Coordinates of C-alpha atoms in Angstrom, one line a residue:
V1 CA 60.0 -26.5 49.6
L2 CA 58.1 -26.9 46.4
P3 CA 57.7 -23.6 44.3
A4 CA 54.2 -22.3 44.0
R5 CA 52.3 -23.2 40.9
A6 CA 51.4 -20.4 38.5
A7 CA 48.0 -20.6 36.8
Q8 CA 47.7 -20.9 33.1
F9 CA 46.7 -17.8 31.1
T10 CA 43.4 -18.3 29.1
A11 CA 41.8 -16.5 26.2
L12 CA 38.2 -16.0 25.0
T13 CA 37.1 -15.2 21.5
I14 CA 33.6 -14.4 20.3
D15 CA 32.5 -15.4 16.8
A16 CA 30.8 -13.0 14.5
P17 CA 27.0 -13.5 14.8
S18 CA 25.2 -15.5 12.1
L19 CA 23.0 -12.4 11.4
A20 CA 25.4 -9.8 10.1
E21 CA 22.8 -7.1 10.7
P22 CA 20.5 -8.1 13.5
R23 CA 17.3 -6.2 14.0
Y24 CA 15.3 -5.2 17.0
S25 CA 13.1 -8.1 18.2
Q26 CA 15.4 -10.7 16.6
A27 CA 17.7 -13.2 18.3
I28 CA 21.3 -14.1 17.5
E29 CA 23.5 -17.0 18.6
V30 CA 26.6 -15.9 20.6
V31 CA 29.4 -18.5 20.3
V32 CA 32.5 -18.1 22.6
H33 CA 35.7 -20.2 22.3
F34 CA 37.7 -20.8 25.5
S35 CA 41.4 -21.6 25.0
L36 CA 44.9 -21.4 26.5
A37 CA 46.6 -18.1 25.7
T38 CA 50.0 -19.7 25.1
D39 CA 49.1 -22.1 22.3
G40 CA 45.4 -21.6 21.6
A41 CA 44.5 -25.2 22.6
A42 CA 40.8 -25.5 23.5
V43 CA 40.0 -25.8 27.2
P44 CA 37.3 -28.3 27.8
G45 CA 34.6 -27.6 30.4
T46 CA 35.9 -30.5 32.5
A47 CA 39.0 -28.5 33.3
C48 CA 36.9 -26.9 36.1
A49 CA 35.4 -29.1 38.8
Q50 CA 31.9 -27.6 38.3
G51 CA 32.4 -27.0 34.6
C52 CA 34.1 -23.8 33.3
R53 CA 31.5 -21.1 33.0
V54 CA 31.5 -18.1 30.8
Q55 CA 29.5 -15.1 31.7
V56 CA 27.9 -13.3 28.7
A57 CA 26.5 -9.8 28.9
V58 CA 25.5 -7.0 26.5
G59 CA 25.6 -3.2 26.8
P60 CA 25.5 -0.1 24.7
E61 CA 28.8 1.2 23.3
S62 CA 27.7 4.7 24.4
A63 CA 27.8 3.6 28.1
P64 CA 30.8 1.3 28.5
G65 CA 30.2 0.7 32.2
T66 CA 26.6 -0.6 31.7
F67 CA 26.2 -4.3 30.9
F68 CA 23.2 -6.5 31.3
A69 CA 23.8 -10.2 32.0
V70 CA 22.5 -12.6 29.4
S71 CA 23.5 -16.0 30.8
D72 CA 26.5 -18.0 32.0
P73 CA 26.8 -21.2 29.8
I74 CA 29.3 -24.0 30.5
V75 CA 31.9 -24.7 27.8
D76 CA 31.6 -28.1 26.2
T77 CA 34.3 -30.6 25.6
A78 CA 35.7 -28.6 22.7
G79 CA 35.9 -25.5 24.8
V80 CA 32.9 -23.8 23.2
A81 CA 30.1 -22.0 25.0
S82 CA 27.0 -20.7 23.3
T83 CA 23.9 -18.7 24.3
R84 CA 21.2 -16.6 22.6
L85 CA 21.0 -12.9 22.7
T86 CA 17.5 -11.5 22.1
F87 CA 17.0 -7.8 21.4
V88 CA 13.7 -7.2 23.2
D89 CA 13.1 -4.7 25.9
G90 CA 13.3 -6.0 29.4
R91 CA 14.3 -9.5 28.3
Y92 CA 17.3 -9.6 30.6
G93 CA 15.7 -7.5 33.4
S94 CA 17.3 -4.3 32.2
T95 CA 15.8 -0.9 32.9
S96 CA 17.0 0.5 29.6
A97 CA 15.5 -0.4 26.2
F98 CA 17.5 -1.7 23.4
V99 CA 18.0 1.1 20.9
A100 CA 18.3 0.6 17.2
A101 CA 19.3 3.1 14.5
D102 CA 19.0 3.3 10.8
D103 CA 22.8 3.1 10.4
G104 CA 23.1 0.5 13.1
A105 CA 23.3 1.4 16.8
P106 CA 26.5 -0.1 18.3
W107 CA 26.0 -2.7 21.1
V108 CA 28.8 -4.6 22.8
I109 CA 28.8 -8.3 23.6
R110 CA 31.1 -9.2 26.4
A111 CA 32.2 -12.7 27.6
C112 CA 34.1 -13.3 30.8
F113 CA 35.8 -16.3 32.4
L114 CA 36.3 -15.5 36.1
G115 CA 39.2 -18.0 36.6
Y116 CA 39.4 -21.3 38.4
G117 CA 41.6 -22.2 41.4
V118 CA 42.9 -18.7 41.8
A119 CA 41.7 -15.8 43.9
P120 CA 39.0 -14.0 41.9
G121 CA 39.2 -10.3 41.1
A122 CA 36.5 -8.0 39.9
P123 CA 34.2 -9.4 37.2
C124 CA 36.0 -9.4 33.9
E125 CA 39.1 -7.8 35.4
P126 CA 42.6 -9.4 35.8
S127 CA 42.9 -11.4 39.0
P128 CA 45.2 -9.8 41.7
A129 CA 46.4 -13.3 42.6
A130 CA 50.2 -13.8 42.3
A131 CA 49.5 -16.9 40.3
C132 CA 48.1 -14.7 37.5
A133 CA 50.5 -11.9 37.8
V134 CA 51.9 -10.5 34.5
D135 CA 55.4 -11.9 35.3
A136 CA 54.2 -15.3 36.6
V137 CA 55.6 -18.3 34.9
E138 CA 52.8 -20.6 33.8
D139 CA 52.7 -24.2 35.1
A140 CA 51.0 -26.7 32.8
N141 CA 49.5 -28.3 35.8
G142 CA 48.4 -25.0 37.3
D143 CA 44.9 -23.5 37.6
L144 CA 43.2 -21.2 35.0
C145 CA 43.5 -17.4 35.0
P146 CA 40.5 -15.2 34.2
S147 CA 40.0 -13.8 30.7
S148 CA 37.5 -11.7 28.7
S149 CA 36.6 -10.7 25.2
T150 CA 34.2 -8.2 23.5
R151 CA 32.6 -7.9 20.1
T152 CA 30.7 -4.9 18.8
I153 CA 27.6 -5.4 16.6
A154 CA 25.3 -3.0 14.9
L155 CA 21.6 -3.2 15.8
F156 CA 19.1 -2.1 13.1
P157 CA 15.4 -1.2 13.3
E158 CA 12.8 -3.9 12.6
I159 CA 10.8 -3.3 9.4
P160 CA 7.2 -2.8 10.4
S161 CA 4.2 -3.9 8.4
L162 CA 1.6 -1.2 7.8
A163 CA -1.7 -2.5 6.2
L164 CA -4.3 -0.1 4.8
G165 CA -6.7 -2.7 3.4
L166 CA -8.0 -3.1 -0.1
G167 CA -9.3 0.5 -0.4
F168 CA -11.9 3.0 0.6
E169 CA -15.0 4.4 -1.0
G170 CA -17.5 7.1 -0.2
Q171 CA -19.8 9.8 -1.6
L172 CA -18.7 13.4 -1.9
G173 CA -19.8 15.4 1.1
T174 CA -20.0 12.4 3.4
E175 CA -17.6 11.0 6.0
I176 CA -15.6 7.7 5.7
V177 CA -13.5 6.0 8.3
I178 CA -9.9 5.2 7.2
S179 CA -7.8 2.8 9.2
A180 CA -4.4 1.1 9.2
E181 CA -2.9 -1.8 11.1
V182 CA 0.7 -1.6 12.2
S183 CA 2.5 -4.8 13.2
D184 CA 5.9 -6.5 13.4
A185 CA 5.3 -9.2 10.8
T186 CA 8.0 -11.5 12.3
G187 CA 7.1 -11.0 15.9
D188 CA 9.5 -11.0 18.9
A189 CA 12.0 -13.9 19.1
A190 CA 11.5 -16.1 22.2
A191 CA 14.1 -16.2 24.9
G192 CA 14.4 -20.0 24.5
G193 CA 14.5 -22.2 21.4
T194 CA 16.4 -21.6 18.2
D195 CA 14.2 -19.3 16.2
V196 CA 15.5 -16.0 14.9
D197 CA 12.1 -14.4 14.8
G198 CA 8.9 -14.9 16.8
P199 CA 6.2 -17.5 16.1
Q200 CA 3.6 -14.9 15.1
P201 CA 3.2 -11.2 14.2
T202 CA 3.3 -8.7 17.0
L203 CA 0.7 -5.9 16.9
L204 CA 2.2 -2.5 17.7
A205 CA 0.0 -0.5 20.1
G206 CA 0.4 3.2 20.9
V207 CA 2.4 4.1 17.9
P208 CA 1.5 7.2 15.8
V209 CA 0.2 6.9 12.2
Q210 CA -0.1 9.9 9.9
F211 CA -2.8 9.7 7.2
F212 CA -2.7 11.6 3.9
Y213 CA -5.1 12.3 1.0
D214 CA -3.1 12.4 -2.2
A215 CA -5.1 15.2 -3.8
D216 CA -3.0 15.4 -7.0
N217 CA -2.8 11.6 -7.3
D218 CA 1.0 11.7 -7.9
G219 CA 1.8 8.9 -5.4
R220 CA 3.9 11.2 -3.2
P221 CA 1.8 12.7 -0.4
S222 CA 3.1 16.0 1.0
L223 CA 2.6 17.7 4.3
N224 CA -0.1 20.0 2.9
E225 CA -2.1 16.8 2.1
S226 CA -2.0 15.5 5.7
L227 CA -5.3 14.5 7.3
G228 CA -3.8 14.2 10.8
V229 CA -2.1 11.8 13.2
T230 CA -3.7 9.1 15.4
D231 CA -2.2 6.4 17.7
T232 CA -2.8 2.7 17.2
N233 CA -5.1 1.0 19.8
A234 CA -4.5 -2.3 21.6
A235 CA -5.2 -4.2 18.4
G236 CA -2.5 -2.2 16.5
V237 CA -5.1 -0.3 14.5
A238 CA -5.2 3.5 14.0
S239 CA -8.4 5.0 12.6
M240 CA -9.7 8.5 11.8
T241 CA -12.7 10.0 10.1
F242 CA -12.1 11.6 6.7
L243 CA -14.7 14.2 5.5
L244 CA -14.9 14.1 1.7
D245 CA -15.2 17.8 1.7
P246 CA -16.0 19.1 -1.9
L247 CA -13.8 22.2 -1.1
Y248 CA -10.8 19.9 -0.9
V249 CA -11.7 16.6 -2.3
R250 CA -12.6 15.9 -5.9
A251 CA -14.8 13.1 -7.1
G252 CA -13.0 10.4 -9.0
S253 CA -10.9 7.2 -8.6
Y254 CA -7.4 7.5 -7.1
D255 CA -5.1 4.5 -7.4
N256 CA -3.2 5.6 -4.3
G257 CA -5.5 8.1 -2.9
V258 CA -5.0 7.4 0.8
H259 CA -1.5 7.0 2.3
A260 CA -0.5 6.1 5.8
E261 CA 2.9 6.4 7.4
F262 CA 4.5 5.3 10.7
S263 CA 7.7 7.4 11.0
G264 CA 9.5 4.8 13.2
D265 CA 11.3 5.0 16.5
D266 CA 14.4 3.6 18.2
R267 CA 13.3 0.0 17.6
Y268 CA 11.2 0.1 14.4
G269 CA 11.9 1.6 11.1
V270 CA 9.6 3.7 8.8
G271 CA 6.5 1.9 7.6
R272 CA 4.4 3.2 4.7
S273 CA 1.3 2.0 2.7
A274 CA -1.2 3.3 0.2
A275 CA -4.7 2.3 -0.8
R276 CA -7.2 3.0 -3.6
L277 CA -9.8 5.7 -2.9
V278 CA -13.0 6.0 -4.8
V279 CA -14.9 9.3 -4.3
R280 CA -18.4 9.0 -5.8
P281 CA -20.2 12.2 -6.8
A282 CA -23.0 13.4 -4.6
D283 CA -26.7 13.0 -5.4
V284 CA -27.7 14.2 -8.8
D285 CA -29.0 17.8 -9.1
L286 CA -31.4 17.9 -12.0
D287 CA -31.6 21.7 -12.1
K288 CA -27.9 21.7 -13.1
T289 CA -28.2 19.2 -16.0
I290 CA -26.2 20.3 -19.1
I291 CA -27.7 19.5 -22.5
E292 CA -25.2 19.8 -25.4
V293 CA -25.7 19.4 -29.2
E294 CA -22.9 19.1 -31.8
P295 CA -23.4 20.5 -34.3
D296 CA -26.4 22.6 -33.7
S297 CA -27.1 23.0 -37.5
I298 CA -27.2 20.2 -40.0
P299 CA -28.3 19.9 -43.6
A300 CA -31.8 18.7 -44.2
D301 CA -30.6 15.8 -46.4
N302 CA -32.1 12.8 -44.6
V303 CA -28.5 11.7 -43.8
S304 CA -26.7 14.2 -41.5
V305 CA -26.8 13.7 -37.8
A306 CA -26.3 15.8 -34.6
L307 CA -25.0 14.3 -31.4
I308 CA -27.2 15.1 -28.3
R309 CA -25.3 14.8 -25.0
V310 CA -26.9 15.0 -21.6
R311 CA -24.4 15.6 -18.7
L312 CA -25.7 14.9 -15.2
V313 CA -23.9 16.6 -12.3
D314 CA -24.2 16.5 -8.6
V315 CA -25.0 19.3 -6.1
F316 CA -21.3 20.3 -6.2
N317 CA -21.2 20.5 -10.0
N318 CA -19.2 17.2 -10.3
Q319 CA -20.1 15.3 -13.4
L320 CA -21.6 11.9 -12.6
D321 CA -19.3 8.9 -13.4
E322 CA -19.2 5.1 -13.4
T323 CA -19.6 5.0 -9.7
S324 CA -22.9 6.9 -9.8
D325 CA -26.3 5.3 -9.9
L326 CA -27.9 4.7 -13.4
H327 CA -30.5 7.2 -14.3
D328 CA -33.4 7.0 -16.8
V329 CA -32.7 9.6 -19.5
Q330 CA -35.4 10.1 -22.2
V331 CA -34.8 12.2 -25.3
T332 CA -37.6 13.2 -27.7
S333 CA -37.6 15.5 -30.8
N334 CA -40.4 17.0 -32.9
L335 CA -38.4 16.9 -36.1
G336 CA -35.9 14.3 -37.4
R337 CA -35.3 10.8 -36.2
L338 CA -33.5 9.6 -33.1
L339 CA -31.2 6.7 -33.9
D340 CA -31.1 3.8 -31.4
D341 CA -31.6 4.2 -27.7
V342 CA -29.9 6.7 -25.4
E343 CA -26.5 5.3 -24.4
R344 CA -24.5 5.9 -21.2
D345 CA -20.8 6.6 -21.3
P346 CA -19.8 5.8 -17.7
T347 CA -16.2 7.0 -18.1
Q348 CA -17.2 10.4 -19.4
G349 CA -20.3 10.6 -17.3
F350 CA -22.9 11.5 -20.0
Y351 CA -25.8 10.1 -21.9
S352 CA -26.0 10.5 -25.6
V353 CA -28.1 9.8 -28.7
E354 CA -27.9 10.8 -32.4
L355 CA -30.6 12.8 -34.2
Q356 CA -30.8 12.3 -37.9
S357 CA -32.2 15.0 -40.2
T358 CA -35.1 14.7 -42.6
R359 CA -35.6 16.3 -46.0
A360 CA -37.9 18.8 -44.5
P361 CA -36.0 21.9 -43.3
G362 CA -36.9 23.4 -39.9
T363 CA -35.8 23.6 -36.3
A364 CA -36.0 20.5 -34.2
T365 CA -36.9 21.0 -30.5
V366 CA -35.2 18.2 -28.5
A367 CA -36.6 17.7 -25.0
V368 CA -34.8 15.8 -22.2
A369 CA -36.3 14.1 -19.2
V370 CA -34.4 12.5 -16.4
D371 CA -36.1 9.9 -14.1
G372 CA -39.4 11.3 -15.4
T373 CA -38.7 14.9 -14.8
E374 CA -38.2 17.3 -17.8
V375 CA -34.9 19.1 -17.4
G376 CA -34.6 21.2 -20.5
T377 CA -34.6 21.5 -24.3
V378 CA -32.1 22.2 -27.0
S379 CA -32.6 23.2 -30.7
V380 CA -31.1 21.7 -33.8
A381 CA -31.5 23.6 -37.1
M382 CA -32.1 21.5 -40.2
V383 CA -31.1 23.7 -43.1
G384 CA -32.1 23.3 -46.8
E385 CA -35.0 23.6 -49.2
S386 CA -37.6 21.0 -49.7
C387 CA -37.5 19.4 -53.2
N388 CA -40.8 18.7 -55.1
C389 CA -39.1 17.2 -58.2
A390 CA -42.4 16.4 -60.0
H391 CA -43.6 20.0 -59.7
R392 CA -40.3 21.4 -61.0
A393 CA -40.3 19.1 -64.0
A394 CA -43.8 20.0 -65.0
A395 CA -43.0 23.7 -64.8
G396 CA -40.0 23.4 -67.1
F397 CA -41.3 21.4 -70.0
T398 CA -44.5 21.1 -72.0
G399 CA -46.4 18.4 -73.8
A400 CA -45.3 14.8 -73.7
R401 CA -41.8 15.5 -72.6
A402 CA -43.0 17.2 -69.5
A403 CA -45.4 14.4 -68.7
G404 CA -42.6 11.9 -69.2
T405 CA -40.2 13.8 -67.0
A406 CA -42.9 14.1 -64.3
L407 CA -43.4 10.4 -64.4

């Protein structure tokens, strides 16, 4: 009677994935090596009549009894089996979503060889067959015992792209629409092929986006600067109406005036973006025009000058700036000479012109008109005595000397 042959014990090992820190929506290559446990010699796929198959599954470390099948590749002539694992919801028919975490949510990859030529046991469990018993003596010509292996990997969130556009502009007291697009710039990796990422971006629909108005323009929006939260639509765009309320918003240019933030979830990380905001003053209010003079008293020496400044403001008392429409400002004076034309300083928001004194003392009345409407006057005192040198010379001398001095 010939003794029964004992099957050979086998071993599986799983290589570390090529992506050390895979992210949600990416794919990794799972490489499994099939060998004999005794000497580590590779077992070729031809050792099994139908090819030696390795079942590959994945499951969360937090639920050790829950694994979702990925595929069952056949090992090649060098004893190597490979397949792709793609972290996308429902890709393997699972009812649970892949969950990522900032510090890497642990997921377990499991590979199983169910044995060949021996009575099978439970999947990935030692076979109860006597040929694969712990004390069985292996026969080099025997069949192959089942084996399994696991490797834990950390799954990180995908980095989303949040685009606010080039900027926003509006007039104080009106409404503007601000919007942001949220997407996965690398897209979802396909189940087949060899690409790590998807062929095109994936728009994220139904995710919340919070908008902020950076009132102090410090680049760090706070909760008290929040404008509200709105979900992205099917095109991945979240929009909301922003009232440029003069009680809260100031006219001016803000380098990063509007901020948007997607706080992330169990598959995507935090996404932030900022855009320029230009708030133009409201329509000009001519009744609030400010006319300034500096100084308001100059010598009557035909040289000294006074600067006339005309500040235009809107209905909310905001000074007009470079974003405002150009206005026709006319300045006239009944005494002295206006030098050059009225000039506009867009950065400071005023119109100015210089008034030069004459030798005749007196008070100049400077009138200002804006767009043809007179808005007010201001006075400039030209202080000094007029000098009639010929008269003084004649009064101080007599005869020929006086005549000569007068001449």
